Amino acid sequence: MSLIAIVGGTGLTELEGLELTESRSVETPYGAPSAPLEFGRFGQKEVVFLARHGKGHTVPPHQVNYRANIHALKQVGVKDIIAVNAVGGINAAMGAESLVIPDQIIDYTWGREFTFADRGNVLHVDFSYPYSEALRKGLLAAAATLGINVHDGGVYGATQGPRLETAAEVDRLERDGCDIVGMTGMPEASLAREAELDYACLSLVVNMAAGRSDGIITMEDIERAIHNGMGNVRAILAQWLS
Ligand code: HPA
């Protein structure tokens, strides 16, 4: 059976229900990943969990070593990755606590180490459809089984952070066609593609994006949405892995 990885983001720094068998510190040609890889069984499946921002949530989005994270997962034999991301909602239908399984990405990040193709190897991977349709369908089916409402598709706008956007920036993202906005979707997804790993994203909306609600975005609001919404994320992952 192939090895599955869950990359947990803000609000998901550990995978409840994972029968941990080993916590392994891995080195890669790109340095160390954000945290030791946690191996275990979840239901019927062999799973590796990686905390994208480190175990103590100390690594901000623009400083995540995405190359080391993806390379480490590849090194240990992972084939499929489910990435969990906290995002802001741009599309009015995607309010706080909504779940979205996006099908497209627009990349606005800059200055990140974003490719494995910079060591004399020229590589132009196809990225027309950035997410694995099989993994997306699997997550959608798991959500449907549980009766949890999930948006099937949407455009993930990946911004640089760590600050949140201005209202005008969110207007631009909306004009571009973005439905949700987050800081960690890229280059994680394209590195997975370069590494020939199947990858899909399960996004939890934790706030309406800048200028899309009355007032400003507070950490209290974000934390409340994480608290209320991560249970559904965990349930979908558990169902999908069962
Ligand atoms: N913008 C960017 N990233 C985010 C947001 C947001 O509003 N909320 C959570 N991650």
CSV table of N, CA, C and O and ligand atoms in Angstrom, one decimal, residues 86-89 159 163-165 181-183 206-210 217 222, ligand 1:
chain,number,residue,atom,x,y,z
A,86,ALA,N,-5.4,26.8,6.1
A,86,ALA,CA,-6.3,27.8,6.6
A,86,ALA,C,-6.3,28.9,5.6
A,86,ALA,O,-5.2,29.3,5.2
A,87,VAL,N,-7.5,29.4,5.2
A,87,VAL,CA,-7.5,30.4,4.1
A,87,VAL,C,-8.5,31.5,4.5
A,87,VAL,O,-9.4,31.3,5.4
A,88,GLY,N,-8.5,32.6,3.7
A,88,GLY,CA,-9.5,33.6,3.8
A,88,GLY,C,-10.5,33.4,2.6
A,88,GLY,O,-10.1,32.9,1.6
A,89,GLY,N,-11.7,33.8,2.9
A,89,GLY,CA,-12.8,33.6,1.8
A,89,GLY,C,-12.9,34.9,1.0
A,89,GLY,O,-13.1,36.0,1.6
A,159,THR,N,-0.8,34.0,-1.7
A,159,THR,CA,-0.1,35.3,-1.4
A,159,THR,C,1.1,35.1,-0.6
A,159,THR,O,1.3,34.1,0.1
A,163,ARG,N,1.8,39.2,6.3
A,163,ARG,CA,0.7,40.1,6.5
A,163,ARG,C,-0.5,39.7,5.7
A,163,ARG,O,-0.4,39.0,4.7
A,164,LEU,N,-1.7,40.0,6.2
A,164,LEU,CA,-2.9,39.8,5.4
A,164,LEU,C,-2.9,40.8,4.3
A,164,LEU,O,-2.1,41.8,4.2
A,165,GLU,N,-3.9,40.7,3.3
A,165,GLU,CA,-3.9,41.6,2.2
A,165,GLU,C,-4.6,42.9,2.5
A,165,GLU,O,-5.3,43.0,3.5
A,181,VAL,N,-8.0,32.8,-0.4
A,181,VAL,CA,-6.7,33.3,-0.4
A,181,VAL,C,-5.9,32.7,0.8
A,181,VAL,O,-6.5,32.7,1.9
A,182,GLY,N,-4.7,32.2,0.5
A,182,GLY,CA,-3.9,31.7,1.6
A,182,GLY,C,-2.4,31.9,1.3
A,182,GLY,O,-2.1,32.4,0.2
A,183,MET,N,-1.6,31.6,2.3
A,183,MET,CA,-0.2,31.9,2.1
A,183,MET,C,0.7,30.7,1.9
A,183,MET,O,1.9,30.9,1.7
A,206,VAL,N,-11.1,30.6,7.4
A,206,VAL,CA,-11.0,31.0,8.8
A,206,VAL,C,-11.4,32.5,9.0
A,206,VAL,O,-11.5,33.0,10.1
A,207,ASN,N,-11.6,33.2,7.9
A,207,ASN,CA,-12.0,34.6,7.9
A,207,ASN,C,-12.5,35.0,6.6
A,207,ASN,O,-12.0,34.4,5.6
A,208,MET,N,-13.3,36.0,6.5
A,208,MET,CA,-13.6,36.6,5.2
A,208,MET,C,-12.3,37.5,4.9
A,208,MET,O,-11.8,38.1,5.8
A,209,ALA,N,-11.9,37.5,3.6
A,209,ALA,CA,-10.7,38.2,3.2
A,209,ALA,C,-10.9,39.7,3.5
A,209,ALA,O,-12.0,40.2,3.7
A,210,ALA,N,-9.8,40.4,3.4
A,210,ALA,CA,-9.8,41.8,3.8
A,210,ALA,C,-10.8,42.6,2.9
A,210,ALA,O,-10.9,42.4,1.7
A,217,ILE,N,-9.7,42.2,10.3
A,217,ILE,CA,-9.6,40.7,10.6
A,217,ILE,C,-8.8,40.6,11.9
A,217,ILE,O,-7.7,41.1,12.0
A,222,ILE,N,-10.2,34.5,13.7
A,222,ILE,CA,-9.6,33.4,13.0
A,222,ILE,C,-9.5,32.1,14.0
A,222,ILE,O,-9.8,31.0,13.6
B,1,HPA,N1,-5.3,35.9,3.5
B,1,HPA,C1,-4.2,35.2,3.3
B,1,HPA,N2,-4.0,34.1,4.0
B,1,HPA,C2,-4.9,33.7,5.0
B,1,HPA,C3,-6.0,34.4,5.2
B,1,HPA,C4,-6.3,35.6,4.5
B,1,HPA,O1,-7.3,36.4,4.6
B,1,HPA,N3,-6.7,33.8,6.2
B,1,HPA,C5,-6.0,32.7,6.5
B,1,HPA,N4,-4.9,32.6,5.8
